[in-house]
PDB file of C-alpha atoms and ligand atoms in Angstrom:
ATOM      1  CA  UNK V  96      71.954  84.147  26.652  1.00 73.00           C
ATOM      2  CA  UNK V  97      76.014  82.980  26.422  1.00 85.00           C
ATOM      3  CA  UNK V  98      77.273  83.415  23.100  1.00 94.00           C
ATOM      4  CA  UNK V  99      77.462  80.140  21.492  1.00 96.00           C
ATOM      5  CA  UNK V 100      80.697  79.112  19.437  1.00 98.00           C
ATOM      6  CA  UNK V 101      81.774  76.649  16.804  1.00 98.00           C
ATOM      7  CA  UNK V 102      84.864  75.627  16.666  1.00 98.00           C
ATOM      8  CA  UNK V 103      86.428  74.228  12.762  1.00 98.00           C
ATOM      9  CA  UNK V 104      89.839  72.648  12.657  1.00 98.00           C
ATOM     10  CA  UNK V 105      91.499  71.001  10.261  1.00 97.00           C
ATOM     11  CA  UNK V 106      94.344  70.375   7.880  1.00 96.00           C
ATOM     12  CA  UNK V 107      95.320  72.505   4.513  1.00 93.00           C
ATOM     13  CA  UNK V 108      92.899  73.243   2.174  1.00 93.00           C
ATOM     14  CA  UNK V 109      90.365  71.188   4.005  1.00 96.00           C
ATOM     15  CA  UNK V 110      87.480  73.416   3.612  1.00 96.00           C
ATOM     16  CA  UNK V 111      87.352  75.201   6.305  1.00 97.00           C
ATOM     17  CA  UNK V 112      86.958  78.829   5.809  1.00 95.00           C
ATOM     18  CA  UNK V 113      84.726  78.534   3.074  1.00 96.00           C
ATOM     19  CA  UNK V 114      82.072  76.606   5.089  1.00 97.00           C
ATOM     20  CA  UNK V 115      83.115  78.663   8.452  1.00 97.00           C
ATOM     21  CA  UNK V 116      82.241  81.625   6.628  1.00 96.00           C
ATOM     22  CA  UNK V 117      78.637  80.184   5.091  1.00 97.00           C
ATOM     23  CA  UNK V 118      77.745  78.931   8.458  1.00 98.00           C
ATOM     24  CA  UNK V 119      78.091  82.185  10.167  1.00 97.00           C
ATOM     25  CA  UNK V 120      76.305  83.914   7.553  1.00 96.00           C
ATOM     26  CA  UNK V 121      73.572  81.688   7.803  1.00 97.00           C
ATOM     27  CA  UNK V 122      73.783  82.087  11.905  1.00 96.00           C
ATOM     28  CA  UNK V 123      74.271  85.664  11.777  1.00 95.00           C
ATOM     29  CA  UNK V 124      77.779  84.956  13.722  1.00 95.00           C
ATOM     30  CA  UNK V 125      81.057  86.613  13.270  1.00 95.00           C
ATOM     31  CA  UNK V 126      83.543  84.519  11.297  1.00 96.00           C
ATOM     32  CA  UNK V 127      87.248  84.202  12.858  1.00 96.00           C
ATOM     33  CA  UNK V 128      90.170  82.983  10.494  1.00 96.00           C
ATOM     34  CA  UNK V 129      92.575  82.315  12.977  1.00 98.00           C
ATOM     35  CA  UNK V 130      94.870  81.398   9.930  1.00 97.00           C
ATOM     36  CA  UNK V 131      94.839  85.216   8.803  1.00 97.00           C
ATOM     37  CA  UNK V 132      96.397  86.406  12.402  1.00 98.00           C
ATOM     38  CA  UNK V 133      99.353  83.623  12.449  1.00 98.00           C
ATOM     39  CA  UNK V 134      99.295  84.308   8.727  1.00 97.00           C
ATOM     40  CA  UNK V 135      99.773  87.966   9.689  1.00 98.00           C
ATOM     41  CA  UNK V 136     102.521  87.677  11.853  1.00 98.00           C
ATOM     42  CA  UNK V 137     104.479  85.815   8.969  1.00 98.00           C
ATOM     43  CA  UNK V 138     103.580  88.573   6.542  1.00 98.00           C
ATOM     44  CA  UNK V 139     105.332  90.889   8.991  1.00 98.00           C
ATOM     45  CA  UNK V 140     108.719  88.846   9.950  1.00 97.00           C
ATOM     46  CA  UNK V 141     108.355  88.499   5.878  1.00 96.00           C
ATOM     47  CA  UNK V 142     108.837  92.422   5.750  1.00 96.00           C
ATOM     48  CA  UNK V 143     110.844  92.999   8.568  1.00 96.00           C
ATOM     49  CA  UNK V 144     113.294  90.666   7.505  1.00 96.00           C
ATOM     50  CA  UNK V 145     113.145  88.769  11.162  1.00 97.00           C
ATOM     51  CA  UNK V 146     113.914  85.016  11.389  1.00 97.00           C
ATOM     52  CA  UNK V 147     110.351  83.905  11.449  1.00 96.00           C
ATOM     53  CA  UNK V 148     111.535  80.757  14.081  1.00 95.00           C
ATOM     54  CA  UNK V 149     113.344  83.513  16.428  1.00 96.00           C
ATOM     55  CA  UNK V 150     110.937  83.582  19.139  1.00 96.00           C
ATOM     56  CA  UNK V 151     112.517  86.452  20.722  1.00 96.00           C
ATOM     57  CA  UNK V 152     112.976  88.710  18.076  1.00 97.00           C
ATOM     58  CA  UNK V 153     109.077  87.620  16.336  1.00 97.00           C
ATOM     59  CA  UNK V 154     107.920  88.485  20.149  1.00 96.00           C
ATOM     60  CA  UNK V 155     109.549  92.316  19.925  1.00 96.00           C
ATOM     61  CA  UNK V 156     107.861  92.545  16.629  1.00 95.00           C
ATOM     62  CA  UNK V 157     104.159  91.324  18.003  1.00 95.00           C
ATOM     63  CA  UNK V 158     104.477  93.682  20.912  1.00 95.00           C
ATOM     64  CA  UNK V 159     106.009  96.483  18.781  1.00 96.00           C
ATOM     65  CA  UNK V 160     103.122  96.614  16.197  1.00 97.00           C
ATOM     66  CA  UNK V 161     100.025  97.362  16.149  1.00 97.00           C
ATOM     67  CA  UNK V 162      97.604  94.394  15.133  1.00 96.00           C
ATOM     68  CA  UNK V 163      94.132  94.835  14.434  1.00 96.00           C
ATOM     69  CA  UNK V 164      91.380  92.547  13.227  1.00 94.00           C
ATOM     70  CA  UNK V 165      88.054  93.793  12.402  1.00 92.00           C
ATOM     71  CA  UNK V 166      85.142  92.006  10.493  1.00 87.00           C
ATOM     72  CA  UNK V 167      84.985  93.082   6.683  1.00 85.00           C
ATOM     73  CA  UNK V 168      83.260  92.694   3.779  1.00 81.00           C
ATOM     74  CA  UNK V 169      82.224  89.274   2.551  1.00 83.00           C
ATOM     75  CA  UNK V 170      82.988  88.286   6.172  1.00 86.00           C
ATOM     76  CA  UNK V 171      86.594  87.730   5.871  1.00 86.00           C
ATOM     77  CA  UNK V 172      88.791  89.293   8.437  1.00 91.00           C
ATOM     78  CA  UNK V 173      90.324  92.318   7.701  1.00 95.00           C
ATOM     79  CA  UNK V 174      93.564  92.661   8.790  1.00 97.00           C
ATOM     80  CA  UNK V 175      95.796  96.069   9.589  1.00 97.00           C
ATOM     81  CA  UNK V 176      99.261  96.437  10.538  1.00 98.00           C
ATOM     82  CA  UNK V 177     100.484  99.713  12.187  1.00 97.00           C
ATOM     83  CA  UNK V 178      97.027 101.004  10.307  1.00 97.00           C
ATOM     84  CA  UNK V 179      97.790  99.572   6.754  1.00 97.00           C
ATOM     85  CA  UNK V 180      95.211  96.955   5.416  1.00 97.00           C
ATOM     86  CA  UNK V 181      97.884  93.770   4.380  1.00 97.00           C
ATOM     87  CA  UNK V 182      94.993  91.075   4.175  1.00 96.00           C
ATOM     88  CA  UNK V 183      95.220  91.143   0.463  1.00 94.00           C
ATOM     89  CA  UNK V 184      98.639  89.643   0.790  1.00 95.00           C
ATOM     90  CA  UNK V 185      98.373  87.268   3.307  1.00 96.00           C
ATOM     91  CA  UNK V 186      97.257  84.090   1.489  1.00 90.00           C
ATOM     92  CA  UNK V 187     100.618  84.848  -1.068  1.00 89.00           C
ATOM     93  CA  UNK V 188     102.405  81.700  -0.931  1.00 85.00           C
ATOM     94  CA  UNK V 189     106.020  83.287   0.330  1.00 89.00           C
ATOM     95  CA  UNK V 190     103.537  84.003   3.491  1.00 94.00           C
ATOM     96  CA  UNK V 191     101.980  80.003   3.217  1.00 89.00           C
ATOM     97  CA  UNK V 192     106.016  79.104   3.168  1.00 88.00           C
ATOM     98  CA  UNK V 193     106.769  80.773   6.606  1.00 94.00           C
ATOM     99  CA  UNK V 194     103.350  80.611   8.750  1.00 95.00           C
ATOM    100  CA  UNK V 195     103.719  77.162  10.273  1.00 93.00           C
ATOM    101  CA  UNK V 196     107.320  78.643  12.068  1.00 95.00           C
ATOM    102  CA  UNK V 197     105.997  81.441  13.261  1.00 96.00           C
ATOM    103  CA  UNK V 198     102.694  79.227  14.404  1.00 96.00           C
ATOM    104  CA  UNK V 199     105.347  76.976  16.550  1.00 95.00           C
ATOM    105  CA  UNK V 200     106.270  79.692  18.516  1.00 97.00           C
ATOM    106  CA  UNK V 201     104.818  79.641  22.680  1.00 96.00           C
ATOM    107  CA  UNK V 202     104.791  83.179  22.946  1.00 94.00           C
ATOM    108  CA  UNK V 203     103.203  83.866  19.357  1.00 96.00           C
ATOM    109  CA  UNK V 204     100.633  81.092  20.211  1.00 97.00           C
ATOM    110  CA  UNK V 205      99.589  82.522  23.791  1.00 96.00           C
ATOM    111  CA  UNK V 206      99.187  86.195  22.687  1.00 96.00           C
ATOM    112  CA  UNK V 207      97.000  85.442  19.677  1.00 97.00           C
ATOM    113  CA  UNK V 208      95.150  82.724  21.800  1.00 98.00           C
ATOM    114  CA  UNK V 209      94.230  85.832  23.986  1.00 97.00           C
ATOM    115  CA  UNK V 210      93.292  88.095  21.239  1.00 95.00           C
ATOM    116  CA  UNK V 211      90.697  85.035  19.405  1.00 97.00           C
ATOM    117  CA  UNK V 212      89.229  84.111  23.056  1.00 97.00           C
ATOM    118  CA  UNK V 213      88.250  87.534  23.685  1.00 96.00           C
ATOM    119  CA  UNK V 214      86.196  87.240  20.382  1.00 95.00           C
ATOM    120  CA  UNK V 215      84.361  84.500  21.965  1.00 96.00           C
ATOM    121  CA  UNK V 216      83.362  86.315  25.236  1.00 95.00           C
ATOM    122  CA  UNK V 217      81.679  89.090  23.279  1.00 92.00           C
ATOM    123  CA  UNK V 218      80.327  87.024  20.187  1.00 94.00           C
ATOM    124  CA  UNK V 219      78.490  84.277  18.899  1.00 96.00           C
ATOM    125  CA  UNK V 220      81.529  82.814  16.501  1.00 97.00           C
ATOM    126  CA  UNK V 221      82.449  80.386  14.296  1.00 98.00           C
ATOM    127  CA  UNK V 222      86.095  79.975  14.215  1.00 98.00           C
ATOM    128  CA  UNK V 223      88.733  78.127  12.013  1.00 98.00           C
ATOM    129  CA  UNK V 224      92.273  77.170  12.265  1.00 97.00           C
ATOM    130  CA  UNK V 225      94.068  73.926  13.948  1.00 96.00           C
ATOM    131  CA  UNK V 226      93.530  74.342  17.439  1.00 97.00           C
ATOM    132  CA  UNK V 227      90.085  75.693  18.536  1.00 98.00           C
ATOM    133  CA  UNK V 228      88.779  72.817  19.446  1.00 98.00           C
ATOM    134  CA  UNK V 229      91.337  71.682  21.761  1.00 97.00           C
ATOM    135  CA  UNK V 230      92.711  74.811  22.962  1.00 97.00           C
ATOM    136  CA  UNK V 231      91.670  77.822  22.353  1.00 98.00           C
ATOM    137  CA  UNK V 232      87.647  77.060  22.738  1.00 98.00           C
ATOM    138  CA  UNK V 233      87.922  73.626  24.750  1.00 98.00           C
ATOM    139  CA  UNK V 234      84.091  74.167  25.906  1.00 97.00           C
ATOM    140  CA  UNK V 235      82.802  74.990  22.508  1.00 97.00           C
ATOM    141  CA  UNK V 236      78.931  74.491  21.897  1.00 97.00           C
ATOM    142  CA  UNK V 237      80.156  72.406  18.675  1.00 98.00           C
ATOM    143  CA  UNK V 238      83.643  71.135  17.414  1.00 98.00           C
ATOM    144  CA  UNK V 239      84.107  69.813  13.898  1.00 98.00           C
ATOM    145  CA  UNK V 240      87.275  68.033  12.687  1.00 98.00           C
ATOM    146  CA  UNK V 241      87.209  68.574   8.595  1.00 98.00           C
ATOM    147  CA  UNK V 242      89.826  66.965   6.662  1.00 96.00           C
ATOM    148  CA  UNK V 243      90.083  65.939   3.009  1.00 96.00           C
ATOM    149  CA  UNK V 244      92.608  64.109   0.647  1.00 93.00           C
ATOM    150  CA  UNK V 245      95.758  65.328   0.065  1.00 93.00           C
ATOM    151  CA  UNK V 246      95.587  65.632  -3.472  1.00 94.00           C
ATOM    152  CA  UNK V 247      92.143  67.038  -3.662  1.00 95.00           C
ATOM    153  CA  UNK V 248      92.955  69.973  -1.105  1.00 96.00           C
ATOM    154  CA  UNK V 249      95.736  70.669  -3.271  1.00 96.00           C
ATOM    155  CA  UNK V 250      93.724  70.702  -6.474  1.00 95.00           C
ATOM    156  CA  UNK V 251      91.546  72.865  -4.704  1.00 94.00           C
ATOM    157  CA  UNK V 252      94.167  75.575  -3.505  1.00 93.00           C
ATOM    158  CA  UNK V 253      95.905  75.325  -7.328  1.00 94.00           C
ATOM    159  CA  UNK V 254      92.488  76.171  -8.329  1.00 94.00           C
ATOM    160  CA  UNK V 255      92.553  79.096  -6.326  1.00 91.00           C
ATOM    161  CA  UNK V 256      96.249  80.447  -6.816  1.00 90.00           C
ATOM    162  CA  UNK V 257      96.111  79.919 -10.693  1.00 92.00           C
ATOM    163  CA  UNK V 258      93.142  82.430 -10.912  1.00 92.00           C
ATOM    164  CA  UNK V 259      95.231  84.543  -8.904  1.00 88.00           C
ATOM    165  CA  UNK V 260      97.488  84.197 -11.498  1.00 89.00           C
ATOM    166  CA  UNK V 261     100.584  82.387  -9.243  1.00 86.00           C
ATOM    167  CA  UNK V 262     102.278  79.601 -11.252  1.00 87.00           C
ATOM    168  CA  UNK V 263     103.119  76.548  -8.932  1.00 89.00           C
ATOM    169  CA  UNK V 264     102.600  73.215  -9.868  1.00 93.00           C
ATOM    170  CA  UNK V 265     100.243  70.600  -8.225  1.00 95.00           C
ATOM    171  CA  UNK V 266     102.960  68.758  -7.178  1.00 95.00           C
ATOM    172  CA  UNK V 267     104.471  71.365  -5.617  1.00 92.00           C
ATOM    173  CA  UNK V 268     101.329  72.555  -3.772  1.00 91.00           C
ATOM    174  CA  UNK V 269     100.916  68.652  -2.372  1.00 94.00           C
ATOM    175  CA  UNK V 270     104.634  68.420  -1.436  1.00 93.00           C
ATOM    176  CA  UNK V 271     104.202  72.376   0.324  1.00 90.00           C
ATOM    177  CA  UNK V 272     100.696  71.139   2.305  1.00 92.00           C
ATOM    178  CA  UNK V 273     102.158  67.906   3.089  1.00 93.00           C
ATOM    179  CA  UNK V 274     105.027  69.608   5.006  1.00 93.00           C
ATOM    180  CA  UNK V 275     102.459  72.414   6.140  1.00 91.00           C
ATOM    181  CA  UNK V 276     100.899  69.757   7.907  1.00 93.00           C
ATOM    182  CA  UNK V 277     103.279  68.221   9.050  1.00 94.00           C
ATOM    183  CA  UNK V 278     105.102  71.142  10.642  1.00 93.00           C
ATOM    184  CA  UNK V 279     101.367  71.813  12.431  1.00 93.00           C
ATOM    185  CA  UNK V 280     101.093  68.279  13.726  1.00 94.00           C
ATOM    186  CA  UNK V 281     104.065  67.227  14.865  1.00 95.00           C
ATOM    187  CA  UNK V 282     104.746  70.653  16.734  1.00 94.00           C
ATOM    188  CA  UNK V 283     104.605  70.639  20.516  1.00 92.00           C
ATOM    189  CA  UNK V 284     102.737  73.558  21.501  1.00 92.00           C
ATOM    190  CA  UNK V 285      99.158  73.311  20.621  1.00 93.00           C
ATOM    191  CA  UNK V 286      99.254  70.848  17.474  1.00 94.00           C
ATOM    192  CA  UNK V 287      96.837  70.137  14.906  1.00 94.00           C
ATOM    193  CA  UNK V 288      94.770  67.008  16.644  1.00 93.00           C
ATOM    194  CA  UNK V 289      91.379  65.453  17.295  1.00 96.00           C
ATOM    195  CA  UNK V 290      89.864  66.967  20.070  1.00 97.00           C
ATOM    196  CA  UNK V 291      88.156  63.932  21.610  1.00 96.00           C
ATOM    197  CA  UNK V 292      84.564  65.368  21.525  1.00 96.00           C
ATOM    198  CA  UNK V 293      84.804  66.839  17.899  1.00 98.00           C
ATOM    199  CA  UNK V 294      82.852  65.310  15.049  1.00 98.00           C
ATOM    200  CA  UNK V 295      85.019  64.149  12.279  1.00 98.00           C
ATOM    201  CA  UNK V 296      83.760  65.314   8.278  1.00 98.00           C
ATOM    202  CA  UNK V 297      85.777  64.163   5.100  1.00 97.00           C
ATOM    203  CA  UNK V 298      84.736  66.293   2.878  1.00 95.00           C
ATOM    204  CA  UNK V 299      86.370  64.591   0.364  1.00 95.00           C
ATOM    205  CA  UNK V 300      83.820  64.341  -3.077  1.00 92.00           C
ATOM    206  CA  UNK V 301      81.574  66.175  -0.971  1.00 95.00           C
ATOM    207  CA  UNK V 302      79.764  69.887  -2.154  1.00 95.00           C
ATOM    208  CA  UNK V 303      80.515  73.026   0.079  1.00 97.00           C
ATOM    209  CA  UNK V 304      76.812  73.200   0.665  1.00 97.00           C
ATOM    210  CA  UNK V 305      76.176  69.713   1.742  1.00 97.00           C
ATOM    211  CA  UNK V 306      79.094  70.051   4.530  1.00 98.00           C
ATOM    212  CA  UNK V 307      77.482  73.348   5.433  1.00 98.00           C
ATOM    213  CA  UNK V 308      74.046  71.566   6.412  1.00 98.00           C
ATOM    214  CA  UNK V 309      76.082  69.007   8.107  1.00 98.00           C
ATOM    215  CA  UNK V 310      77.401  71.299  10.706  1.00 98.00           C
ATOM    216  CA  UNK V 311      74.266  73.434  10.203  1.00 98.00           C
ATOM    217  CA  UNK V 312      72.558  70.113  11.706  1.00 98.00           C
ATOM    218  CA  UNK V 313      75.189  69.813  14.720  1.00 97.00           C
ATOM    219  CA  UNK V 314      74.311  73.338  16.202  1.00 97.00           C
ATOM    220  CA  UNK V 315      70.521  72.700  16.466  1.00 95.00           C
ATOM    221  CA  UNK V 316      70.989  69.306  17.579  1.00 94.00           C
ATOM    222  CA  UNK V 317      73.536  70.868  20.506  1.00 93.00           C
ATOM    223  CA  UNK V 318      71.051  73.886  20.997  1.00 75.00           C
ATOM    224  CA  UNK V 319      67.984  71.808  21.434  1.00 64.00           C
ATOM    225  CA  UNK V 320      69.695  69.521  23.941  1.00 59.00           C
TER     226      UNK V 320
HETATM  227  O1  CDP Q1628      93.824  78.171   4.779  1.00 90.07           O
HETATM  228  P1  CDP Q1628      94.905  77.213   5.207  1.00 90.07           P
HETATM  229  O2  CDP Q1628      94.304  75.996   5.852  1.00 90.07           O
HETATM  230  O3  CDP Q1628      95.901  76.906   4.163  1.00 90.07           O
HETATM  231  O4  CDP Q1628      95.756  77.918   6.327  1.00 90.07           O
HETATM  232  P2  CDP Q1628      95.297  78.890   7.469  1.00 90.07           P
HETATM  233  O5  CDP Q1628      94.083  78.407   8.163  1.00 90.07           O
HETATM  234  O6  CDP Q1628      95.274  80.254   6.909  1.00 90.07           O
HETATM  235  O7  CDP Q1628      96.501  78.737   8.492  1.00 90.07           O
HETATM  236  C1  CDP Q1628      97.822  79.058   8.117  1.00 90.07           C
HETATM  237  C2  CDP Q1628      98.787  78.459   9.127  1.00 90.07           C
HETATM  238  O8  CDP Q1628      98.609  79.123  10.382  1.00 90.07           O
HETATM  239  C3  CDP Q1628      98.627  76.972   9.428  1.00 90.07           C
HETATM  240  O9  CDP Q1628      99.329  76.145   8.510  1.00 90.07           O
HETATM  241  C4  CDP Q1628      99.203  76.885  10.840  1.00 90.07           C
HETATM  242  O10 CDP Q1628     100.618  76.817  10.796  1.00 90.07           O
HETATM  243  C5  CDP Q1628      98.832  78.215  11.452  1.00 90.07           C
HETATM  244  N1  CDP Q1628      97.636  78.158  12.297  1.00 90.07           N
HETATM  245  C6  CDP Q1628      97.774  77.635  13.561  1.00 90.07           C
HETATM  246  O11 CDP Q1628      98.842  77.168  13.925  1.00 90.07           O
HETATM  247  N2  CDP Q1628      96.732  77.657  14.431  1.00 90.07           N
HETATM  248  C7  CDP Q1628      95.547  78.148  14.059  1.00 90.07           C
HETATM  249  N3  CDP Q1628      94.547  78.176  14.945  1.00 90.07           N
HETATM  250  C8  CDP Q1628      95.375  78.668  12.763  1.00 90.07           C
HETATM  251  C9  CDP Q1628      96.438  78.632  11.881  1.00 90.07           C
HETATM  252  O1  CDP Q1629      90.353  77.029   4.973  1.00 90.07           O
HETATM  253  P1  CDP Q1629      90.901  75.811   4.306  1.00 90.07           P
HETATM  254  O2  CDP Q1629      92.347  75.917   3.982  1.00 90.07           O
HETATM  255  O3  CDP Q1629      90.586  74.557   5.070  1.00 90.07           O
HETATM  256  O4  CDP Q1629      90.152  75.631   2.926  1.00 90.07           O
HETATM  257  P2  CDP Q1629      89.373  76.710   2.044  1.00 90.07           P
HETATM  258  O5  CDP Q1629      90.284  77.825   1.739  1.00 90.07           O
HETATM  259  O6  CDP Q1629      88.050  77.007   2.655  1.00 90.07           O
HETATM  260  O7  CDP Q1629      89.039  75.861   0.740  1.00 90.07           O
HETATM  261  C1  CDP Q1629      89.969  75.669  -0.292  1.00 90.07           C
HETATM  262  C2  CDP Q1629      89.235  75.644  -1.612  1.00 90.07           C
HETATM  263  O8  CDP Q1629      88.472  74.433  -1.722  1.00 90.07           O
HETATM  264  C3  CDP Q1629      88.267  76.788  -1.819  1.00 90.07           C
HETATM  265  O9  CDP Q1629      88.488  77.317  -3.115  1.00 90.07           O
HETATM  266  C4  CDP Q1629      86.903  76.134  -1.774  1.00 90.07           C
HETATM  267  O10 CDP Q1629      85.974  76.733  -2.647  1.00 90.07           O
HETATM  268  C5  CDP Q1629      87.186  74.717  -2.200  1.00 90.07           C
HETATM  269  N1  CDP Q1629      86.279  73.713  -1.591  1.00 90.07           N
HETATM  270  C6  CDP Q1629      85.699  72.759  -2.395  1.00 90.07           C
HETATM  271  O11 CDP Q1629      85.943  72.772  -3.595  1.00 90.07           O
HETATM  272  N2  CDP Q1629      84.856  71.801  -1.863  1.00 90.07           N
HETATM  273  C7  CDP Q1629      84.620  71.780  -0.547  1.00 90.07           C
HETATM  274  N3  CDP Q1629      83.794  70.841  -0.038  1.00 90.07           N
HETATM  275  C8  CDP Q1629      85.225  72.737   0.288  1.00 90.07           C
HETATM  276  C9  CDP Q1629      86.071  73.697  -0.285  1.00 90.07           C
END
């Protein structure tokens, strides 16, 4: 049988990899944060000191390094650099500050295209980011758009970063999505859109579980047809 995929995309905060992840658990898929890779990339311009929105210069460091992404515990991706595990630093926000330049980048966007698709071929997935649906899995068994408020994906992430113990404000998170999201939309490689056959979720005052069933409920309906 073909592997089957599900494709999640979405702004910010919307949700995304916390249900991707509890859907492939449930499916017994393998969960793909796109985000981590781009997020990756901007970890290592970070380092390198290399003008994340040089595409030359980010291009030397992509084919330079050596990326790998395996499958760890609790699901998340696990992310190495030249051999070094740096996914415990990747959600930092210095790294949320610089992903969406590197992420506008043609040549960063086609190599890690290639490196999520082959994923795909070998695996049942269920992958998140901005752009699965309309790029990088275009024939996707299901394609889910999930957005939320503004404000309420940013209390969510301040949530998050104040047990981590960063101090940012909550109107500095909504000011830092809002531009996130812009940067990701209004780019013209590969933006964060609609694809035209996705199903749209707010998830806005809804429970993690109950948008879970909800795209639990899409697969079987798109296996059984
Ligand atoms: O978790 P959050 O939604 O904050 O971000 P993420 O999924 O980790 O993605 C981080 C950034 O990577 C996004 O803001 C995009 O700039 C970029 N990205 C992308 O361009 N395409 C993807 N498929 C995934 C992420
Ligand atoms: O991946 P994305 O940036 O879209 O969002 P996320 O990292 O999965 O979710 C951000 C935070 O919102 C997490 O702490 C989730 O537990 C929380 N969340 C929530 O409170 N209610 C939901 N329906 C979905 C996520």
């Amino acid at each position: 049988m073909s592997p089957i995929s599900v494709a999640i995309d979405g702004p910010a905060g919307a949700g995304k990899s916390t249900v991707a992840k509890l859907v492939a658990e449930r499916l017994n898929f393998l969960y793909i944060d796109t985000g981590a890779m781009y997020r990756a990339v901007a970890y290592l311009c970070n380092k390198e000191q290399v003008d994340c929105s040089d595409g030359a210069a980010v291009s030397h460091l992509l084919r330079n390094h050596d990326f790998r992404f395996e499958e760890g515990h609790d699901m998340n991706l696990q992310v190495y650099i030249d051999g070094e595990d740096v996914t415990a630093h990747l959600r930092n926000p210095g790294v949320s500050k610089l992903v969406s330049l590197v992420a506008a980048l043609p040549e960063v966007r086609s190599r890690l295209t290639e490196w999520q698709r082959a994923f795909a071929v070998t695996h049942s997935v269920v992958m998140d980011g901005r752009d699965i649906g309309t790029v990088v899995l275009p024939h996707a068994t299901v394609k889910v758009f999930l957005t939320a408020n503004v404000e309420e994906r940013a209390r969510r992430r301040l949530k998050e970063y104040q047990e981590q113990g960063f101090d940012i404000s909550l109107g500095e998170l909504i000011q830092s999505m809002a531009e996130r999201d812009r940067l990701d939309s209004e780019r013209e490689v590969a933006p964060l859109s609609i694809a035209d056959d996705a199903v749209k979720i707010d998830s806005t005052g809804k429970t993690i579980n109950g948008v879970v069933e909800e795209i639990l409920r899409l697969v079987e309906n798109a296996h059984v047809r």
